[in-house]
């Protein structure tokens, strides 16, 4: 089967065409600046060079039309005609409590996703636009929705409830949902395979450390806790997001700086994290490492604070699961940044666990990076959310 995986943002659309039999990526690309001046599409057929075209994209329907045009183009395309695309998998950010697994998209599902818009006002409406655009251009192709939140729906009440008046949960569904679920699921499954064990027999901590970052506790195959909350702002210190802070700080900053809550929220999302902590050096760990080497004190502090927080979560989730068998690093920082992995590894010594400095010299490859005598196995596993979405799509259609 050939599956088109779509990840729609408010002004962007990422896509991959995957052959589900071989799991090979036949083509992939990105539409940017949809609805704004200077829209362009970057398309990459497997084995060929990446190409970029500027083309007006007033809306997502036009973006999908362009994607189809490139995919079926005799020169840069990967299929002869649209009829070769058997199914479409959509990444949907928030499924609320309605979706504990992926579903085939129909009118009822669209309505239920719409009802979760309040919980993810930046993401879900964009995801829905992508679904509708595909419906218009490819009305007969079955579509599946794969939710970022679904994998974490197995969390027990004690992990997902906040210490707030219960009526807020009952009336507004304010609770922890967690995100990056597709990645936490994919990577924990892969870890069990690499270790030659069943996931149902393992307690795994997954550290998804990208620009957005979250840790999850996967106990015997199920997510029992995760660091992101009702929104992706909670938990770890991230590239530009603050992660956990004392909620009273919001009002305090608003008063001191004469800002609205919305403006403070914007600071917490876009100007905080390691970018904010490093006093504006960068949200990118490569820049931070370079600056820290050049004795930039704020960059060094940002990295130390970041790794400390990841270490603390590993400790907390070990307690939550009554032990841990494997810790996995994934996503941009987790897959590529050996120094950050090593620094986090220091906080695992209480578990008689050690990262092997030689094995740790790995970038974007699957590998066990702990020493042979390490009590807990530590692994580096590249995530592949698109492949996970394609697999889910095939499973359902
Ligand atoms: P993601 O959101 O998973 O795409 O991760 C993006 C982040 O990964 C970037 O902002 C960088 O901080 C980090 N990253 C990517 N490559 C490297 C690398 N070679 N070394 C350190 N950090 C990296």
Coordinates of C-alpha atoms and ligand atoms in Angstrom, one line a residue:
X1 CA 0.0 0.0 0.0
X2 CA 1.1 3.6 -0.6
X3 CA 0.2 5.9 2.3
X4 CA 0.4 9.6 2.3
X5 CA 1.1 11.0 5.8
X6 CA 0.1 14.6 6.4
X7 CA 1.1 16.8 9.2
X8 CA -0.7 20.2 8.9
X9 CA 0.3 23.3 10.8
X10 CA -1.4 26.7 10.7
X11 CA 0.7 27.9 7.8
X12 CA 2.6 24.7 6.8
X13 CA 2.0 21.2 5.6
X14 CA 4.6 18.4 5.9
X15 CA 4.1 15.2 3.9
X16 CA 5.6 11.8 3.3
X17 CA 4.5 9.2 0.8
X18 CA 5.4 5.8 2.3
X19 CA 5.3 2.3 0.7
X20 CA 3.9 0.3 3.6
X21 CA 5.2 -3.0 2.3
X22 CA 8.8 -1.9 2.3
X23 CA 8.4 1.0 4.7
X24 CA 10.4 3.1 2.3
X25 CA 9.8 6.8 2.0
X26 CA 9.0 7.3 -1.7
X27 CA 8.9 11.1 -1.5
X28 CA 8.6 13.8 1.2
X29 CA 8.2 17.5 1.4
X30 CA 7.0 20.7 3.0
X31 CA 4.7 23.5 2.0
X32 CA 5.5 26.7 3.9
X33 CA 4.0 30.1 4.3
X34 CA 0.5 28.9 3.3
X35 CA -1.9 31.9 3.3
X36 CA 1.0 34.4 3.4
X37 CA 3.1 36.0 0.7
X38 CA 6.1 33.9 -0.5
X39 CA 4.6 30.5 -0.2
X40 CA 6.8 27.7 -1.4
X41 CA 6.9 23.9 -1.6
X42 CA 10.1 21.8 -1.1
X43 CA 9.8 18.3 -2.5
X44 CA 12.2 15.5 -2.3
X45 CA 11.8 12.3 -4.3
X46 CA 13.7 9.4 -2.9
X47 CA 17.2 9.2 -4.5
X48 CA 16.9 12.6 -6.1
X49 CA 17.9 16.1 -5.0
X50 CA 15.6 18.3 -3.0
X51 CA 13.8 21.0 -5.1
X52 CA 12.0 24.1 -4.1
X53 CA 9.3 26.0 -6.0
X54 CA 7.6 29.2 -5.0
X55 CA 4.0 29.1 -5.8
X56 CA 1.0 31.0 -4.4
X57 CA -0.9 28.9 -1.7
X58 CA -3.7 31.0 -0.5
X59 CA -5.1 28.1 1.5
X60 CA -4.4 24.5 2.5
X61 CA -6.5 23.1 -0.4
X62 CA -4.1 24.7 -2.8
X63 CA -1.2 23.2 -0.8
X64 CA -2.7 19.7 -1.0
X65 CA -3.3 20.3 -4.8
X66 CA 0.4 21.2 -5.2
X67 CA 1.5 18.2 -3.2
X68 CA -0.5 15.9 -5.4
X69 CA 0.9 17.7 -8.5
X70 CA 4.5 17.0 -7.3
X71 CA 3.8 13.4 -6.2
X72 CA 2.3 12.6 -9.7
X73 CA 4.8 14.7 -11.7
X74 CA 6.5 12.5 -14.4
X75 CA 9.9 13.9 -13.4
X76 CA 9.9 14.5 -9.6
X77 CA 6.9 12.4 -8.7
X78 CA 6.7 9.0 -7.0
X79 CA 3.5 7.7 -8.5
X80 CA 1.9 7.7 -12.0
X81 CA -1.5 8.8 -10.8
X82 CA -3.5 9.7 -7.8
X83 CA -5.2 6.3 -7.9
X84 CA -2.0 4.8 -6.6
X85 CA -2.4 6.5 -3.2
X86 CA -4.3 4.0 -1.1
X87 CA -4.8 5.9 2.1
X88 CA -4.0 9.1 4.0
X89 CA -2.8 9.3 7.6
X90 CA -3.3 12.6 9.4
X91 CA -1.3 13.6 12.5
X92 CA -3.8 15.2 14.9
X93 CA -2.4 17.0 18.0
X94 CA -5.3 16.8 20.5
X95 CA -7.9 14.0 20.8
X96 CA -8.9 15.0 24.3
X97 CA -10.5 12.1 26.2
X98 CA -12.5 11.1 23.1
X99 CA -9.7 9.2 21.3
X100 CA -7.6 6.5 23.0
X101 CA -6.4 5.2 19.6
X102 CA -6.3 6.1 15.9
X103 CA -9.6 6.1 14.0
X104 CA -10.9 6.1 10.4
X105 CA -12.0 9.6 9.6
X106 CA -15.7 10.2 9.0
X107 CA -18.1 13.1 9.7
X108 CA -18.6 12.1 13.3
X109 CA -14.8 11.9 13.9
X110 CA -14.3 15.4 12.4
X111 CA -17.0 16.8 14.7
X112 CA -15.3 15.1 17.7
X113 CA -11.9 16.6 16.7
X114 CA -13.5 20.0 16.3
X115 CA -14.8 19.6 19.9
X116 CA -11.2 19.3 21.0
X117 CA -10.2 22.6 19.3
X118 CA -10.5 24.5 22.6
X119 CA -7.7 22.3 24.1
X120 CA -5.3 22.9 21.2
X121 CA -6.4 26.2 19.5
X122 CA -3.2 26.5 17.5
X123 CA -3.0 22.9 16.3
X124 CA -6.4 21.2 15.9
X125 CA -8.0 23.7 13.6
X126 CA -5.0 23.5 11.3
X127 CA -5.1 19.7 11.4
X128 CA -8.8 19.8 10.5
X129 CA -8.1 22.2 7.6
X130 CA -5.7 19.5 6.3
X131 CA -8.4 16.8 6.5
X132 CA -10.9 18.9 4.7
X133 CA -8.4 19.9 2.0
X134 CA -7.6 16.2 1.4
X135 CA -11.3 15.4 1.3
X136 CA -11.8 18.0 -1.5
X137 CA -8.8 16.9 -3.6
X138 CA -9.0 13.1 -2.9
X139 CA -12.6 12.4 -1.9
X140 CA -12.4 8.6 -2.4
X141 CA -9.2 7.9 -0.5
X142 CA -9.7 6.6 3.0
X143 CA -8.2 8.7 5.8
X144 CA -7.1 7.9 9.3
X145 CA -6.5 10.3 12.3
X146 CA -3.6 9.5 14.5
X147 CA -3.5 11.5 17.8
X148 CA -0.5 12.8 19.7
X149 CA -2.5 12.4 22.9
X150 CA -3.9 8.9 22.3
X151 CA -1.0 6.8 23.7
X152 CA -1.2 8.6 27.0
X153 CA -4.9 7.9 27.6
X154 CA -3.9 4.8 29.6
X155 CA -2.6 7.1 32.4
X156 CA -4.3 6.5 35.7
X157 CA -6.5 9.2 37.3
X158 CA -3.8 9.9 39.9
X159 CA -1.3 10.8 37.1
X160 CA -3.6 12.9 35.0
X161 CA -5.5 14.9 37.6
X162 CA -4.2 18.3 38.7
X163 CA -4.6 19.5 42.3
X164 CA -7.4 21.9 41.2
X165 CA -11.1 22.0 42.2
X166 CA -12.5 18.8 40.6
X167 CA -15.2 20.8 38.8
X168 CA -12.6 22.1 36.4
X169 CA -11.9 18.6 35.3
X170 CA -15.6 17.7 35.2
X171 CA -16.7 20.9 33.4
X172 CA -13.7 21.9 31.2
X173 CA -11.8 18.6 31.0
X174 CA -8.7 20.3 32.5
X175 CA -6.3 17.4 33.1
X176 CA -2.9 16.1 31.9
X177 CA -3.2 14.7 28.4
X178 CA 0.4 14.4 27.3
X179 CA 1.8 14.7 23.7
X180 CA 4.4 13.1 21.4
X181 CA 2.4 9.9 22.0
X182 CA 3.1 8.5 18.6
X183 CA 6.8 8.9 19.3
X184 CA 6.7 7.5 22.8
X185 CA 4.8 4.5 21.6
X186 CA 7.0 3.9 18.5
X187 CA 10.3 4.2 20.4
X188 CA 9.3 2.1 23.4
X189 CA 8.1 -0.7 21.1
X190 CA 11.4 -0.5 19.2
X191 CA 13.4 -0.5 22.5
X192 CA 11.7 -3.8 23.5
X193 CA 12.5 -5.3 20.1
X194 CA 16.2 -4.2 20.3
X195 CA 16.4 -5.7 23.8
X196 CA 14.8 -8.9 22.6
X197 CA 12.0 -8.7 25.2
X198 CA 8.3 -8.1 25.1
X199 CA 7.3 -4.5 25.9
X200 CA 4.7 -5.9 28.3
X201 CA 7.5 -7.2 30.5
X202 CA 9.5 -3.9 30.6
X203 CA 9.4 -0.6 32.4
X204 CA 10.7 2.0 30.0
X205 CA 11.4 5.7 30.4
X206 CA 11.3 7.5 27.0
X207 CA 13.1 10.9 26.8
X208 CA 11.8 12.6 23.6
X209 CA 14.1 15.5 23.5
X210 CA 13.5 17.7 20.5
X211 CA 12.7 21.4 20.2
X212 CA 9.6 20.3 22.1
X213 CA 10.5 17.8 24.8
X214 CA 8.7 15.3 27.0
X215 CA 9.4 12.3 29.1
X216 CA 7.1 9.3 29.6
X217 CA 6.8 6.3 31.9
X218 CA 5.8 3.3 29.8
X219 CA 5.0 0.5 32.3
X220 CA 4.5 -3.0 30.7
X221 CA 3.4 -1.5 27.4
X222 CA 1.2 1.4 28.7
X223 CA 1.9 5.0 29.3
X224 CA 1.4 5.6 33.0
X225 CA 2.7 9.2 33.2
X226 CA 4.2 11.9 31.0
X227 CA 5.6 15.3 31.5
X228 CA 3.5 17.4 29.1
X229 CA 0.2 18.4 30.5
X230 CA -3.1 19.8 29.3
X231 CA -0.9 21.6 26.7
X232 CA 2.6 21.0 25.5
X233 CA 3.9 23.8 27.7
X234 CA 4.3 21.7 30.9
X235 CA 7.1 19.5 31.9
X236 CA 10.7 19.7 30.8
X237 CA 12.5 22.9 29.9
X238 CA 12.4 22.9 26.1
X239 CA 13.9 24.9 23.2
X240 CA 11.7 28.0 23.8
X241 CA 9.1 26.7 26.3
X242 CA 9.5 27.1 30.0
X243 CA 8.2 23.7 31.1
X244 CA 7.2 23.5 34.8
X245 CA 7.0 26.8 36.7
X246 CA 5.2 28.0 39.8
X247 CA 1.8 29.1 38.4
X248 CA 1.9 32.3 40.5
X249 CA 4.8 33.5 38.3
X250 CA 2.4 34.3 35.5
X251 CA 0.5 36.9 37.5
X252 CA 3.7 38.2 39.0
X253 CA 5.4 38.8 35.6
X254 CA 2.1 40.3 34.2
X255 CA 2.2 42.9 37.1
X256 CA 5.9 43.7 37.0
X257 CA 6.0 44.1 33.2
X258 CA 2.5 45.4 32.7
X259 CA 1.6 42.5 30.4
X260 CA -1.6 40.6 29.8
X261 CA -1.8 36.9 30.6
X262 CA -1.9 36.2 26.9
X263 CA 1.4 38.1 26.5
X264 CA 3.0 36.2 29.4
X265 CA 1.8 33.0 27.9
X266 CA 3.5 33.9 24.7
X267 CA 6.8 34.5 26.6
X268 CA 6.4 31.1 28.3
X269 CA 5.9 29.4 24.9
X270 CA 8.3 31.3 22.7
X271 CA 10.9 33.2 24.7
X272 CA 11.7 30.8 27.6
X273 CA 13.3 27.4 27.8
X274 CA 17.0 27.2 27.0
X275 CA 16.6 30.2 24.7
X276 CA 15.4 32.3 27.6
X277 CA 17.8 30.8 30.1
X278 CA 20.8 31.3 27.9
X279 CA 19.9 35.0 27.7
X280 CA 18.9 34.7 24.1
X281 CA 21.9 32.7 22.8
X282 CA 19.8 30.1 21.0
X283 CA 17.2 27.4 21.3
X284 CA 19.4 25.0 19.4
X285 CA 21.6 22.7 21.4
X286 CA 24.5 22.9 18.9
X287 CA 24.7 26.7 19.3
X288 CA 24.5 26.4 23.1
X289 CA 27.3 23.8 23.3
X290 CA 29.5 26.0 21.1
X291 CA 28.7 29.1 23.3
X292 CA 29.3 27.1 26.5
X293 CA 32.7 26.0 25.1
X294 CA 33.5 29.6 24.5
X295 CA 32.8 30.2 28.2
X296 CA 29.4 31.8 27.8
X297 CA 28.1 31.4 31.4
X298 CA 24.4 31.7 30.6
X299 CA 24.6 29.0 27.8
X300 CA 26.4 26.7 30.3
X301 CA 23.8 27.3 32.9
X302 CA 21.0 26.7 30.4
X303 CA 22.5 23.3 29.5
X304 CA 23.1 22.3 33.1
X305 CA 19.5 23.3 34.1
X306 CA 18.1 21.4 31.2
X307 CA 19.9 18.2 31.9
X308 CA 19.1 18.4 35.7
X309 CA 15.4 18.6 34.9
X310 CA 15.5 15.6 32.6
X311 CA 17.5 13.7 35.3
X312 CA 14.8 14.6 37.9
X313 CA 12.0 13.3 35.8
X314 CA 13.9 10.0 35.3
X315 CA 14.1 9.7 39.1
X316 CA 10.4 10.5 39.4
X317 CA 9.3 8.0 36.8
X318 CA 11.5 5.3 38.3
X319 CA 9.5 5.8 41.5
X320 CA 6.2 6.0 39.6
X321 CA 6.9 2.6 38.0
X322 CA 8.5 0.9 41.0
X323 CA 11.7 0.6 39.0
X324 CA 13.0 1.0 35.5
X325 CA 14.5 -1.5 33.0
X326 CA 15.4 0.8 30.1
X327 CA 15.8 4.5 29.4
X328 CA 15.6 5.7 25.8
X329 CA 16.7 8.9 24.2
X330 CA 15.0 10.1 21.0
X331 CA 14.2 13.2 18.8
X332 CA 16.7 15.9 17.7
X333 CA 18.7 16.4 20.9
X334 CA 18.1 12.8 22.2
X335 CA 19.2 11.2 19.0
X336 CA 22.2 13.4 18.2
X337 CA 23.6 15.1 21.2
X338 CA 26.1 12.7 23.0
X339 CA 27.1 15.4 25.5
X340 CA 23.6 16.0 26.7
X341 CA 22.9 12.3 26.9
X342 CA 26.1 11.9 29.0
X343 CA 25.2 14.7 31.3
X344 CA 21.7 13.2 31.9
X345 CA 23.4 9.9 32.4
X346 CA 25.2 11.3 35.5
X347 CA 21.8 11.5 37.2
X348 CA 21.2 7.8 36.7
X349 CA 24.1 6.6 38.8
X350 CA 21.8 5.9 41.7
X351 CA 20.3 3.2 39.5
X352 CA 23.8 1.5 39.1
X353 CA 23.5 2.7 35.5
X354 CA 26.2 4.1 33.3
X355 CA 26.4 5.4 29.8
X356 CA 29.5 4.0 27.9
X357 CA 31.4 7.0 26.5
X358 CA 32.5 5.1 23.4
X359 CA 29.0 3.6 22.6
X360 CA 27.5 7.0 23.3
X361 CA 29.4 8.4 20.3
X362 CA 26.4 7.9 18.0
X363 CA 24.2 10.2 16.0
X364 CA 20.8 9.3 14.6
X365 CA 21.3 5.6 14.9
X366 CA 19.8 2.8 17.0
X367 CA 22.2 1.6 19.7
X368 CA 22.4 0.4 23.2
X369 CA 24.7 3.1 24.8
X370 CA 24.9 1.8 28.4
X371 CA 27.9 -0.2 29.7
X372 CA 27.5 -4.0 29.7
X373 CA 27.3 -4.1 33.5
X374 CA 24.7 -1.3 33.6
X375 CA 21.7 -2.3 35.6
X376 CA 19.3 -0.3 33.4
X377 CA 19.8 -0.4 29.6
X378 CA 20.1 3.0 28.0
X379 CA 19.3 3.3 24.3
X380 CA 19.5 5.8 21.6
X381 CA 16.6 5.3 19.1
X382 CA 15.7 7.6 16.3
X383 CA 11.9 8.3 16.3
X384 CA 9.9 8.1 13.2
X385 CA 6.4 9.5 13.7
X386 CA 5.5 9.5 10.0
X387 CA 6.2 5.7 9.8
X388 CA 4.2 5.1 12.9
X389 CA 1.3 7.1 11.4
X390 CA 1.6 5.1 8.2
X391 CA 1.5 1.8 10.1
X392 CA -1.6 2.9 12.0
X393 CA -3.2 4.0 8.8
X394 CA -2.6 0.6 7.2
X395 CA -3.8 -1.2 10.3
X396 CA -7.1 0.6 10.1
X397 CA -7.9 0.7 6.4
Ligands
LIG1 P1 13.3 18.1 16.7 O1 12.3 19.0 17.3 O2 13.2 16.7 17.2 O3 13.4 18.2 15.2 O4 14.7 18.6 17.3 C1 15.3 19.8 17.0 C2 16.4 20.1 17.9 O5 17.4 19.1 17.9 C3 17.2 21.3 17.4 O6 16.7 22.5 17.9 C4 18.6 21.1 18.1 O7 18.6 21.7 19.4 C5 18.6 19.6 18.3 N1 19.7 19.0 17.4 C6 19.6 18.6 16.2 N2 20.7 18.1 15.7 C7 21.6 18.2 16.7 C8 23.0 17.8 16.9 N3 23.7 17.2 16.0 N4 23.5 18.1 18.1 C9 22.8 18.6 19.1 N5 21.5 19.0 19.0 C10 20.9 18.8 17.8

